[in-house]
Coordinates of C-alpha atoms in Angstrom, one line a residue:
M1 CA -27.3 10.7 5.0
I2 CA -25.7 14.2 5.0
K3 CA -22.5 12.9 6.5
R4 CA -22.1 10.2 3.7
I5 CA -22.8 12.7 1.0
L6 CA -20.1 15.2 2.4
Y7 CA -17.6 12.7 3.4
L8 CA -15.6 12.1 0.2
P9 CA -15.6 16.0 -0.9
V10 CA -14.4 16.9 2.8
R11 CA -11.8 14.0 2.6
F12 CA -10.6 15.2 -0.8
I13 CA -10.3 18.8 0.4
A14 CA -8.4 17.7 3.6
S15 CA -6.0 15.5 1.5
L16 CA -5.4 18.4 -0.9
L17 CA -4.7 20.6 1.9
G18 CA -2.4 18.0 3.6
F19 CA -0.3 17.7 0.5
V20 CA 0.0 21.5 0.1
I21 CA 1.2 21.7 3.6
V22 CA 3.7 18.9 3.5
V23 CA 5.3 20.5 0.1
N24 CA 5.7 23.8 1.9
I25 CA 7.4 22.3 5.0
P26 CA 10.9 23.5 3.8
I27 CA 9.5 27.1 3.9
L28 CA 8.3 26.6 7.4
L29 CA 11.7 25.1 8.7
T30 CA 14.7 26.8 7.2
F31 CA 18.3 26.2 8.2
N32 CA 20.4 29.5 9.2
G33 CA 23.9 28.6 8.3
Y34 CA 25.4 31.7 10.1
Q35 CA 23.9 30.7 13.5
N36 CA 23.8 27.0 12.9
K37 CA 20.2 26.6 13.8
I38 CA 16.8 26.0 12.3
E39 CA 14.5 28.9 12.1
I40 CA 10.6 28.6 12.1
K41 CA 9.0 31.2 9.7
F42 CA 5.4 30.6 10.0
H43 CA 4.4 33.9 8.3
F44 CA 6.0 32.9 5.1
F45 CA 4.7 29.4 5.4
K46 CA 1.2 30.8 5.7
E47 CA 1.6 33.0 2.8
Y48 CA 2.9 30.2 0.5
V49 CA 0.2 27.7 1.5
T50 CA -2.6 30.3 0.8
S51 CA -1.0 31.3 -2.4
N52 CA -0.5 27.6 -3.5
I53 CA -4.3 27.0 -2.6
I54 CA -5.4 29.9 -4.7
W55 CA -3.4 28.6 -7.6
F56 CA -5.8 25.6 -7.9
T57 CA -8.6 28.0 -9.0
H58 CA -6.4 29.1 -11.9
L59 CA -7.3 27.5 -15.1
D60 CA -4.0 28.3 -16.8
E61 CA -2.2 25.8 -14.3
Y62 CA -3.8 22.8 -15.7
P63 CA -2.2 22.7 -19.1
F64 CA 1.1 22.0 -17.3
I65 CA -0.5 18.9 -15.7
V66 CA -1.4 17.7 -19.2
N67 CA 2.1 18.2 -20.5
Y68 CA 3.6 16.2 -17.5
L69 CA 1.2 13.3 -17.9
K70 CA 0.9 12.9 -21.6
G71 CA 3.0 10.3 -23.5
P72 CA 5.6 8.6 -21.2
G73 CA 4.2 10.0 -18.1
I74 CA 0.8 8.3 -18.3
E75 CA 2.7 5.2 -19.6
K76 CA 4.9 5.1 -16.5
Y77 CA 2.0 5.9 -14.2
F78 CA 0.0 2.8 -15.6
Y79 CA 3.2 0.7 -15.4
T80 CA 3.3 1.5 -11.8
M81 CA -0.3 0.9 -11.2
T82 CA 0.0 -2.4 -12.9
I83 CA 2.7 -3.5 -10.5
I84 CA 0.6 -2.5 -7.5
S85 CA -2.7 -4.1 -8.9
I86 CA -0.9 -7.5 -9.6
S87 CA 0.7 -7.4 -6.1
I88 CA -2.6 -6.8 -4.4
L89 CA -4.1 -9.8 -6.1
I90 CA -1.1 -11.8 -5.3
V91 CA -1.1 -10.8 -1.7
I92 CA -4.7 -11.8 -1.2
L93 CA -4.3 -15.3 -3.1
L94 CA -1.1 -16.2 -1.3
G95 CA -2.4 -14.9 2.0
L96 CA -5.5 -17.0 1.9
F97 CA -3.8 -20.1 0.7
I98 CA -0.8 -19.9 3.2
A99 CA -2.9 -19.0 6.2
T100 CA -5.7 -21.7 5.4
S101 CA -2.9 -24.2 5.1
I102 CA -1.3 -23.4 8.3
M103 CA -4.7 -23.6 10.1
L104 CA -5.2 -27.2 8.7
L105 CA -1.9 -28.4 10.2
P106 CA -1.7 -30.2 13.6
P107 CA -1.8 -27.7 16.5
S108 CA 2.1 -28.1 17.2
A109 CA 3.1 -27.2 13.6
R110 CA 0.5 -24.5 13.4
N111 CA 2.0 -22.8 16.7
R112 CA 5.5 -22.9 14.9
F113 CA 4.4 -21.4 11.9
S114 CA 2.5 -18.8 13.6
H115 CA 5.5 -17.8 15.8
F116 CA 7.7 -17.6 12.6
I117 CA 5.2 -15.5 10.9
D118 CA 5.1 -13.1 14.0
F119 CA 8.8 -13.0 14.0
T120 CA 9.1 -12.1 10.3
T121 CA 6.7 -9.2 10.4
T122 CA 9.2 -7.3 12.6
A123 CA 11.8 -7.4 9.9
P124 CA 12.3 -3.9 8.4
D125 CA 11.4 -3.3 4.8
L126 CA 14.7 -2.1 3.6
L127 CA 16.3 -5.2 5.2
V128 CA 14.0 -7.5 3.2
I129 CA 14.6 -5.7 0.0
F130 CA 18.3 -5.8 0.3
L131 CA 18.1 -9.5 1.2
L132 CA 15.9 -10.3 -1.8
Q133 CA 18.1 -8.3 -4.1
Y134 CA 21.3 -10.1 -2.8
L135 CA 19.6 -13.5 -3.3
V136 CA 19.0 -12.8 -7.0
M137 CA 22.5 -11.6 -7.4
Y138 CA 23.9 -14.5 -5.5
L139 CA 22.0 -17.0 -7.8
N140 CA 23.2 -15.1 -11.0
R141 CA 26.7 -15.0 -9.9
N142 CA 27.2 -18.5 -8.4
F143 CA 24.7 -20.7 -10.4
D144 CA 24.4 -18.4 -13.6
L145 CA 20.6 -18.3 -13.0
N146 CA 20.0 -15.1 -15.1
I147 CA 16.2 -15.7 -15.2
F148 CA 15.0 -12.6 -13.5
Q149 CA 15.6 -9.1 -14.8
L150 CA 16.8 -7.1 -11.8
Y151 CA 17.4 -3.6 -13.0
G152 CA 15.4 -1.4 -15.3
G153 CA 16.3 1.3 -18.0
T154 CA 15.0 3.6 -20.5
E155 CA 13.1 0.8 -22.3
S156 CA 13.2 -2.2 -20.1
R157 CA 10.4 -2.5 -17.4
P158 CA 10.7 -5.6 -15.1
Y159 CA 7.8 -6.9 -13.5
F160 CA 8.7 -10.1 -11.6
M161 CA 11.4 -8.7 -9.2
P162 CA 9.5 -5.6 -8.1
I163 CA 6.3 -7.7 -7.5
L164 CA 8.3 -10.2 -5.5
I165 CA 9.9 -7.6 -3.3
I166 CA 6.6 -5.7 -3.0
V167 CA 4.4 -8.5 -2.0
F168 CA 6.7 -10.1 0.5
L169 CA 6.0 -8.3 3.7
P170 CA 2.3 -7.3 3.0
T171 CA 1.7 -11.2 2.5
I172 CA 3.2 -11.9 5.9
F173 CA 1.3 -9.2 7.4
L174 CA -2.1 -10.5 5.9
I175 CA -1.2 -14.0 7.0
Q176 CA -0.6 -12.8 10.5
H177 CA -4.1 -11.2 10.7
L178 CA -5.9 -14.0 8.9
L179 CA -4.5 -16.4 11.3
K180 CA -5.9 -14.4 14.3
E181 CA -9.3 -14.1 12.4
F182 CA -9.3 -17.9 11.9
V183 CA -8.7 -18.5 15.6
N184 CA -11.6 -16.1 16.3
E185 CA -13.9 -17.8 13.9
E186 CA -13.1 -21.2 15.2
Q187 CA -14.7 -20.1 18.6
Q188 CA -17.9 -19.2 16.9
D189 CA -21.2 -21.2 17.5
Y190 CA -21.5 -22.3 13.7
V191 CA -18.0 -23.8 13.8
L192 CA -18.6 -25.6 17.2
L193 CA -21.9 -26.9 15.7
A194 CA -20.2 -28.1 12.6
R195 CA -17.6 -30.1 14.6
S196 CA -20.2 -31.6 16.8
K197 CA -21.7 -32.9 13.7
G198 CA -18.5 -34.6 12.6
L199 CA -17.8 -32.5 9.6
P200 CA -14.1 -32.6 8.6
L201 CA -12.0 -29.8 9.4
R202 CA -11.3 -29.0 5.7
T203 CA -14.8 -28.8 4.9
I204 CA -15.5 -26.3 7.6
Y205 CA -12.9 -24.0 6.5
F206 CA -13.4 -24.0 2.8
K207 CA -17.2 -23.9 3.1
H208 CA -17.9 -21.8 6.1
I209 CA -15.1 -20.0 7.6
L210 CA -13.5 -18.6 4.4
R211 CA -16.8 -17.0 3.4
N212 CA -16.8 -14.9 6.5
I213 CA -13.0 -14.2 6.2
V214 CA -13.0 -12.8 2.8
P215 CA -14.7 -9.4 3.6
L216 CA -12.0 -9.0 6.5
I217 CA -9.3 -9.2 3.9
I218 CA -10.6 -6.0 2.1
I219 CA -10.6 -4.1 5.4
H220 CA -7.0 -5.2 6.1
L221 CA -6.1 -3.9 2.7
K222 CA -6.3 -0.3 4.0
T223 CA -3.1 -0.9 5.8
I224 CA -1.5 -3.2 3.1
I225 CA -1.8 -0.6 0.4
W226 CA 0.4 1.9 2.4
F227 CA 3.2 -0.8 2.6
M228 CA 3.0 -1.4 -1.2
L229 CA 2.9 2.5 -2.1
S230 CA 5.9 3.2 0.2
N231 CA 7.8 0.2 -1.1
I232 CA 7.3 1.0 -4.7
F233 CA 9.1 4.2 -4.4
I234 CA 12.1 2.5 -2.8
V235 CA 12.2 -0.5 -5.5
E236 CA 11.9 1.9 -8.4
H237 CA 14.8 4.0 -7.1
L238 CA 17.1 0.9 -6.1
F239 CA 16.5 -0.9 -9.2
N240 CA 16.6 2.1 -11.5
I241 CA 13.1 1.5 -12.7
E242 CA 11.6 4.4 -14.6
G243 CA 8.1 4.2 -13.1
Y244 CA 5.8 6.9 -11.8
S245 CA 8.2 8.0 -9.0
T246 CA 10.5 9.5 -11.7
V247 CA 7.5 11.5 -12.9
L248 CA 6.8 12.7 -9.5
Q249 CA 10.4 13.6 -8.9
S250 CA 10.5 15.7 -12.1
M251 CA 7.3 17.4 -10.9
Y252 CA 8.7 18.4 -7.5
G253 CA 10.2 21.9 -7.6
T254 CA 8.3 22.9 -10.8
R255 CA 5.0 23.9 -9.9
V256 CA 3.0 23.1 -6.9
V257 CA -0.4 22.3 -8.5
V258 CA 1.3 20.0 -10.8
F259 CA 3.1 18.1 -8.0
V260 CA 0.1 18.0 -5.7
V261 CA -2.1 16.6 -8.6
G262 CA 0.6 14.1 -9.3
L263 CA 0.4 13.0 -5.6
L264 CA -3.4 12.8 -5.8
L265 CA -3.1 10.5 -8.9
F266 CA -0.8 8.3 -7.0
A267 CA -3.2 8.1 -4.2
I268 CA -5.9 6.7 -6.3
P269 CA -5.3 3.0 -5.1
L270 CA -5.9 4.4 -1.5
L271 CA -9.2 5.8 -2.3
I272 CA -10.4 2.8 -4.1
I273 CA -9.3 0.3 -1.1
H274 CA -10.9 2.9 1.3
V275 CA -14.2 2.7 -0.4
L276 CA -14.2 -0.9 -0.6
S277 CA -13.2 -1.3 2.9
S278 CA -16.0 1.1 4.1
I279 CA -18.5 -1.0 2.1
M280 CA -17.3 -4.1 3.7
I281 CA -17.4 -2.4 7.3
M282 CA -21.1 -1.5 6.6
Y283 CA -21.9 -4.9 5.4
E284 CA -20.4 -6.5 8.5
K285 CA -22.2 -4.2 10.8
R286 CA -25.6 -4.9 9.0
K287 CA -24.8 -8.5 9.1
E288 CA -24.2 -8.4 12.9
T289 CA -27.5 -6.3 13.4
T290 CA -29.4 -8.8 11.3
T291 CA -28.0 -11.8 13.4
L292 CA -28.7 -10.2 16.7

């Protein structure tokens, strides 16, 4: 019980300390231009980290946070979080639909699709982003299909293209894991019993297997959210979208407390997904204990 109570505060403090350490790494590793080598200045690094941590206890630091986030800053934050939220929902729905559709195919077709999914997951993120970007420009130039807003600006905030690019690889990743979970579930006793009774495969999947697979999706979202948070930075810079990454960029190099708090706000989806996945893990363990 004590571990559960202290878990979130300890994790928050560890995350805060980790952000402060990462921000001050340029102090630790400095390049000496005269000798053409990198010098490690641990003493200065320790002093900067200690002073930055003490700054969090100064109340006069927090008005600067309000100045950065009020008005356009908070609007850009909600714009980026809206893209991520919609992307998570699309990944879950597409992953379930495509993975279930593949499992209902004949074994030969199922294997071909599974091998294709495994091959696609090896593609680098940047390669996929550039290919999708090139596809939209190709359609616009050769077929005059200017239906998707590709680049952002001071007032324009596209949704379709950023979401399309962000959800592509996470959806493939989720499909890959769902296919493995489906295969494992097919070997369970309740599935074998349902098949022995002559139930159609479609009924077994939609009424029995999916009910046990859905909690596992929340657990896999812990990895998927990292895909999205890293890709949203790349997408916003490539397509000149003024999202929350521009706010963080303006915070960097100003005041450490402001920048670290901005990073913590950006990590809120990670915290939400982690809490949900922890609840699902506890639920799965309790269900296995009850079954046994």
